[in-house]
PDB file of C-alpha atoms in Angstrom:
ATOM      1  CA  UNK A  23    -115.617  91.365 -95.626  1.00  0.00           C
ATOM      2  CA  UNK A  24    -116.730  91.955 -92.032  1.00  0.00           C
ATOM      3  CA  UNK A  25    -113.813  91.735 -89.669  1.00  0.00           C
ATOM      4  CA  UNK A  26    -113.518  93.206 -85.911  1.00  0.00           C
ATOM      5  CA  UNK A  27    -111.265  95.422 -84.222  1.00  0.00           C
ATOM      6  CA  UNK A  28    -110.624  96.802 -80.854  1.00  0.00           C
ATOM      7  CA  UNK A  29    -111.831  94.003 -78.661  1.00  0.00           C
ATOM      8  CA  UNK A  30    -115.166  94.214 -80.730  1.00  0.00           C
ATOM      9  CA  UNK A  31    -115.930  97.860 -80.507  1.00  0.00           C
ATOM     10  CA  UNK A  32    -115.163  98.245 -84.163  1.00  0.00           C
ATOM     11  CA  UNK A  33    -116.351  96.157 -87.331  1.00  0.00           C
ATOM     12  CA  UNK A  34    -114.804  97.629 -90.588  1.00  0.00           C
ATOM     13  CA  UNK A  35    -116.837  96.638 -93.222  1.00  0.00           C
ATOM     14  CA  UNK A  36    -114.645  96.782 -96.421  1.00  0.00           C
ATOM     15  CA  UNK A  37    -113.694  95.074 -99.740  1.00  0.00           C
ATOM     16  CA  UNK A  38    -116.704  95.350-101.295  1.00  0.00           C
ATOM     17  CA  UNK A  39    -115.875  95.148-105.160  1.00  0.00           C
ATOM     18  CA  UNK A  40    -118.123  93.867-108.112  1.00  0.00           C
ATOM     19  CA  UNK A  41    -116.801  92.289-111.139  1.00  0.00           C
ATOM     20  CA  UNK A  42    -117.432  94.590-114.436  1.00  0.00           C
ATOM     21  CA  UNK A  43    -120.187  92.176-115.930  1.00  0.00           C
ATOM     22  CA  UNK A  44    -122.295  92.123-112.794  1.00  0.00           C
ATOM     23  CA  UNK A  45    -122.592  96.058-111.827  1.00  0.00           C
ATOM     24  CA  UNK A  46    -125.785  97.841-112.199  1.00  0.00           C
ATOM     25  CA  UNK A  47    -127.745  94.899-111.236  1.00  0.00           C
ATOM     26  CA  UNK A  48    -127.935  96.070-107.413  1.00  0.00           C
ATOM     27  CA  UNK A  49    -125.282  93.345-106.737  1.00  0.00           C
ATOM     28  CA  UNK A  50    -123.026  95.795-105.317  1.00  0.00           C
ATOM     29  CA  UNK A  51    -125.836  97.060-102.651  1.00  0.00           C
ATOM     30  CA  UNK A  52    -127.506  94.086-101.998  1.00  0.00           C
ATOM     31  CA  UNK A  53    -124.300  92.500-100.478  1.00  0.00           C
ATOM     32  CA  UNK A  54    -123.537  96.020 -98.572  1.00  0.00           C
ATOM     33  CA  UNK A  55    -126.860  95.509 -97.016  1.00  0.00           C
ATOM     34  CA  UNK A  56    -126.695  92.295 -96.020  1.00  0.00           C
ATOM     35  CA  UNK A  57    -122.891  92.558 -94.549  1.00  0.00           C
ATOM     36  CA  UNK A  58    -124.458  95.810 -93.008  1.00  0.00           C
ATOM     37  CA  UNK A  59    -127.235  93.437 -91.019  1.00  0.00           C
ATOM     38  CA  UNK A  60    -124.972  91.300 -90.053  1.00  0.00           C
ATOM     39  CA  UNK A  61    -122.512  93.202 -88.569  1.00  0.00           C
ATOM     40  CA  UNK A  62    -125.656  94.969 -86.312  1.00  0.00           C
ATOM     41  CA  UNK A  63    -126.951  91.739 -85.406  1.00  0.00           C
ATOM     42  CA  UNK A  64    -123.528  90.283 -84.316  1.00  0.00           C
ATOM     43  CA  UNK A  65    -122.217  93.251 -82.808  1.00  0.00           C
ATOM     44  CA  UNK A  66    -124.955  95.711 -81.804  1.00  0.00           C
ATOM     45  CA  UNK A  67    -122.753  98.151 -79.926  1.00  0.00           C
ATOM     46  CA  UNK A  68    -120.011  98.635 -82.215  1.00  0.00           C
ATOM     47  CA  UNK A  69    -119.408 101.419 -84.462  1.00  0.00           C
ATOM     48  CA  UNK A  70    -119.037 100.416 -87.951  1.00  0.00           C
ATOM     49  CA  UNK A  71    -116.624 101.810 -90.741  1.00  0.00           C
ATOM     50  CA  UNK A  72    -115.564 101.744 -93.990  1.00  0.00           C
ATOM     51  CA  UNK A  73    -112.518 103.066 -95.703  1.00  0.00           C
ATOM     52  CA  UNK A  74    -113.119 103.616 -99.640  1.00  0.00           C
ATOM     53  CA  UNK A  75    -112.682 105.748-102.574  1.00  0.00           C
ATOM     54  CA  UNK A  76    -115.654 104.594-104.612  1.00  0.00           C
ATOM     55  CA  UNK A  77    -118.102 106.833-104.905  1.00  0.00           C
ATOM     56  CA  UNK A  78    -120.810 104.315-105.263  1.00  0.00           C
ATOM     57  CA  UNK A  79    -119.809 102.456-101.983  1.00  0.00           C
ATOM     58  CA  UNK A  80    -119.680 106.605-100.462  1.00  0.00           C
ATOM     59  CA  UNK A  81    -123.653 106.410-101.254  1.00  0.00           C
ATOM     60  CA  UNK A  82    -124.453 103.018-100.248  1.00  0.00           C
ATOM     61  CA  UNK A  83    -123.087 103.546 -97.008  1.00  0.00           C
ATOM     62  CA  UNK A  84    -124.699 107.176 -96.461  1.00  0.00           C
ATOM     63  CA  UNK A  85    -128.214 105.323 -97.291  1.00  0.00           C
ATOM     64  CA  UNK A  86    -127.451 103.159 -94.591  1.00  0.00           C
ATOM     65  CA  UNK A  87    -126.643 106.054 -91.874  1.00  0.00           C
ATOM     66  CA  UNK A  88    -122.839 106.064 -92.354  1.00  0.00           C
ATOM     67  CA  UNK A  89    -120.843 109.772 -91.829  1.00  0.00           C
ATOM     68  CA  UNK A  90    -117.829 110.609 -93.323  1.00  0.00           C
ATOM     69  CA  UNK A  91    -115.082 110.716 -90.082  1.00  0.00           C
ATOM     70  CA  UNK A  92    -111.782 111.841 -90.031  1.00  0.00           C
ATOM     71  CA  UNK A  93    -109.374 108.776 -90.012  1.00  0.00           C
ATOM     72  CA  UNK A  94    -108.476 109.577 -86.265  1.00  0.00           C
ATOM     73  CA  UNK A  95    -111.974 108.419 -85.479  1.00  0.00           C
ATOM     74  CA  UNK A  96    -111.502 104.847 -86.637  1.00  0.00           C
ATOM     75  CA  UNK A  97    -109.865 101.757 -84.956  1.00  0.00           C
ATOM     76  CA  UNK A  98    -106.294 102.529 -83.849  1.00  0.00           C
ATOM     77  CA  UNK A  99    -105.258  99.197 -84.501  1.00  0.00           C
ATOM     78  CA  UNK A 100    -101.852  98.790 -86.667  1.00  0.00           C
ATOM     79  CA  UNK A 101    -103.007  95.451 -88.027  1.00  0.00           C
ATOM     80  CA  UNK A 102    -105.516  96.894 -89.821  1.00  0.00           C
ATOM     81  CA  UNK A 103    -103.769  99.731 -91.119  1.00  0.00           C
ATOM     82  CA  UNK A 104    -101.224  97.329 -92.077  1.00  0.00           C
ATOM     83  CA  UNK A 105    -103.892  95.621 -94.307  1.00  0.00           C
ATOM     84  CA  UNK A 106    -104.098  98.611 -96.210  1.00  0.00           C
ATOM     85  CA  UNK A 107    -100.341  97.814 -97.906  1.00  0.00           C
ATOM     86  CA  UNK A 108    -101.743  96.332-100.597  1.00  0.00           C
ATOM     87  CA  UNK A 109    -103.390  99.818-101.599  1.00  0.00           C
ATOM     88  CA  UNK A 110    -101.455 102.038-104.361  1.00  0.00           C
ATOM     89  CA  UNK A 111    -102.017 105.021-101.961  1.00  0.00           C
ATOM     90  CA  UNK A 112    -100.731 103.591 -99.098  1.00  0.00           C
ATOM     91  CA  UNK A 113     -97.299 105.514 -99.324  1.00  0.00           C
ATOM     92  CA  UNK A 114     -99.885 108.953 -98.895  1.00  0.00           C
ATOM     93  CA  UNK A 115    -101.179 107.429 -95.995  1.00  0.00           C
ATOM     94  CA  UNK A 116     -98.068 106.752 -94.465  1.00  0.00           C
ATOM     95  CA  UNK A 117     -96.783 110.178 -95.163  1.00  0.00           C
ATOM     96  CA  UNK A 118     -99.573 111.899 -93.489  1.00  0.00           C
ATOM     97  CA  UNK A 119     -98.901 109.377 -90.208  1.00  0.00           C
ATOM     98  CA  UNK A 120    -102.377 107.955 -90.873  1.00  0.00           C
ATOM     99  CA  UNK A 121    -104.453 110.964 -90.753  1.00  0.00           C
ATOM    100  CA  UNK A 122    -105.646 110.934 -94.726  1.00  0.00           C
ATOM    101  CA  UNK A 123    -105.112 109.264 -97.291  1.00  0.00           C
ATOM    102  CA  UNK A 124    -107.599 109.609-100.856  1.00  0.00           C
ATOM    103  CA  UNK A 125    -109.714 107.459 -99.065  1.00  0.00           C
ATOM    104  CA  UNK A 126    -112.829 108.131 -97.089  1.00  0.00           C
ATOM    105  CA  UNK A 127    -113.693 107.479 -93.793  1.00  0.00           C
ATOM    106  CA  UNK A 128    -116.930 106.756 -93.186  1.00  0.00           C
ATOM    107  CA  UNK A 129    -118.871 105.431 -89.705  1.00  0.00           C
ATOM    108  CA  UNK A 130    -122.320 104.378 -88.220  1.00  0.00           C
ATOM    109  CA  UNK A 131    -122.292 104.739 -84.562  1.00  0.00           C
ATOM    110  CA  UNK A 132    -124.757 102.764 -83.184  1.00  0.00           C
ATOM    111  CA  UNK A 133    -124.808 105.301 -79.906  1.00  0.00           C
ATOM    112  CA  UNK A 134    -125.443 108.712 -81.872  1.00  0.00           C
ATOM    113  CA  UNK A 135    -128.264 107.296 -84.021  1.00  0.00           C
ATOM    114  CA  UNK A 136    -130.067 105.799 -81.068  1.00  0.00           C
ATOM    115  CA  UNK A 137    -129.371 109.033 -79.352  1.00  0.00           C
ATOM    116  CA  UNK A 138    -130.948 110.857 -82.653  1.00  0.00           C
ATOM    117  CA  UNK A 139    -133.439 108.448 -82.620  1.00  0.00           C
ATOM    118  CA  UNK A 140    -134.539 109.297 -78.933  1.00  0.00           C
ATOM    119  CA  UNK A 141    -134.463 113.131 -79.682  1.00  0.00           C
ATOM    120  CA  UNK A 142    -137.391 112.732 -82.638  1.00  0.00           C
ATOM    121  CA  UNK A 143    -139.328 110.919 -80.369  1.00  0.00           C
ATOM    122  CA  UNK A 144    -139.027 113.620 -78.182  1.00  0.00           C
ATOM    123  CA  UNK A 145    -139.812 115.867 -80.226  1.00  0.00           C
ATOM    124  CA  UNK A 146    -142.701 113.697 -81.242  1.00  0.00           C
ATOM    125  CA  UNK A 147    -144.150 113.710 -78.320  1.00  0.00           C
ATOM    126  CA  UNK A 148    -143.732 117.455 -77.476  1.00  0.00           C
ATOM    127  CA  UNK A 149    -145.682 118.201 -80.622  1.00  0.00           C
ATOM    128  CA  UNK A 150    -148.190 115.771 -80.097  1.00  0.00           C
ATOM    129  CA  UNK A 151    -148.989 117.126 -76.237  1.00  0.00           C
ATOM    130  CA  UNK A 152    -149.070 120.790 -77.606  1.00  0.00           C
ATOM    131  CA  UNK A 153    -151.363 119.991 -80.296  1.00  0.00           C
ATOM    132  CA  UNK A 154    -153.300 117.928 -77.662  1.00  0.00           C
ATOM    133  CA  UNK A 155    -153.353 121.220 -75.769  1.00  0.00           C
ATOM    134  CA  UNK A 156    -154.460 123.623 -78.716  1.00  0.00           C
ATOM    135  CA  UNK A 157    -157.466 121.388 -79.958  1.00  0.00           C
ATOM    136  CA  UNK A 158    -158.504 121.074 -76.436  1.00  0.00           C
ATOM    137  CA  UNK A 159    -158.305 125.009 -76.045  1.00  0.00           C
ATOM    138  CA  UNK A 160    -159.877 125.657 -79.474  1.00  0.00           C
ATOM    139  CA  UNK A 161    -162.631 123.561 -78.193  1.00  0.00           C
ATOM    140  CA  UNK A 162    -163.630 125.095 -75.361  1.00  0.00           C
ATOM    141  CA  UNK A 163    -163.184 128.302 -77.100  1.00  0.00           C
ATOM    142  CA  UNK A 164    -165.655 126.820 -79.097  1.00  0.00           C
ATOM    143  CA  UNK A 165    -168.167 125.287 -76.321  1.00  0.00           C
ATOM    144  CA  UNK A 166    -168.044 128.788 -74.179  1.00  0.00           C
ATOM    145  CA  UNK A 167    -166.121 126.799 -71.633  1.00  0.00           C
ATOM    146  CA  UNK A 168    -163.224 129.250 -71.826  1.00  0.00           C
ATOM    147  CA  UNK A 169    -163.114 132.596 -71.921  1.00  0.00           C
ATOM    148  CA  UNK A 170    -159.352 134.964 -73.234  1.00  0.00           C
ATOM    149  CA  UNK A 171    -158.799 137.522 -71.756  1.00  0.00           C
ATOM    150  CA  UNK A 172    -158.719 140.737 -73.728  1.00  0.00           C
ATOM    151  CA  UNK A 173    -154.467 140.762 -73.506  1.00  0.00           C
ATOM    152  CA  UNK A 174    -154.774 137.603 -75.020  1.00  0.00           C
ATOM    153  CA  UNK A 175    -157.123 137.916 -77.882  1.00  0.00           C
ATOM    154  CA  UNK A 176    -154.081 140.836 -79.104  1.00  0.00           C
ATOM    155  CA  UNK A 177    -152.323 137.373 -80.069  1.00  0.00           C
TER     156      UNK A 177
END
């Protein structure tokens, strides 16, 4: 399910579970994607998370940029801890005042991947103006246009 929290700065996207006779079949990953794209697309500025034990669900959601988070990272809202009643290890989460539980937390901030995003282009760039610079110097190293200076040939 897709549901939203905080006045819209969270979406937890949870609940994902595939009946026995359908798994292996990409079922499972398919429908993480697609509640994935929707959440972006509705709500392009929140962060989304997941809380799960599956291991398979762990992966899906690290292919699609998730972290693992501690729990005090995640929406502070009680109704949606509530929701989590139903789970046979709620009584650990209580105990621990919501801080753990045996599930993980796991997030996609929308903010720190663009902000990853910009630093490789950065760092794009910066590599493509310095290797813009060396060809240009190699070639006029080449041509007899420039001339090193005996300090510099050392290097």
């Amino acid at each position: 399910y897709i549901e939203t929290w905080t006045h819209d700065k969270y979406v937890a996207n949870s609940g994902l579970i595939v009946q026995p006779e359908f798994r292996g079949s990409n079922l499972g990953k398919r429908l993480k994607h697609a509640s994935f794209a929707l959440s972006r697309k509705k709500y392009p500025d929140a962060r989304i998370f997941s809380i799960t034990t599956s291991h398979a669900v762990m992966k899906m959601n690290t292919e699609l940029g998730f972290s693992p988070v501690p729990f005090s990272e995640l929406t502070t809202d009680k109704e949606f801890w509530d929701g989590c009643q139903s789970c046979r290890n709620y009584d650990i989460l209580m105990r621990n005042d919501r801080k753990m539980c045996l599930c993980t937390g796991l997030m996609f901030d929308p903010e720190e991947k663009k902000k990853a995003f910009q630093k490789k282009m950065m760092r794009n760039k910066l590599v493509a103006v310095l290797t813009s610079v060396i060809t240009l110097r190699r070639q006029r190293l080449s041509n007899g246009k420039l001339t090193v200076k005996p300090a510099m040939k050392k290097l």
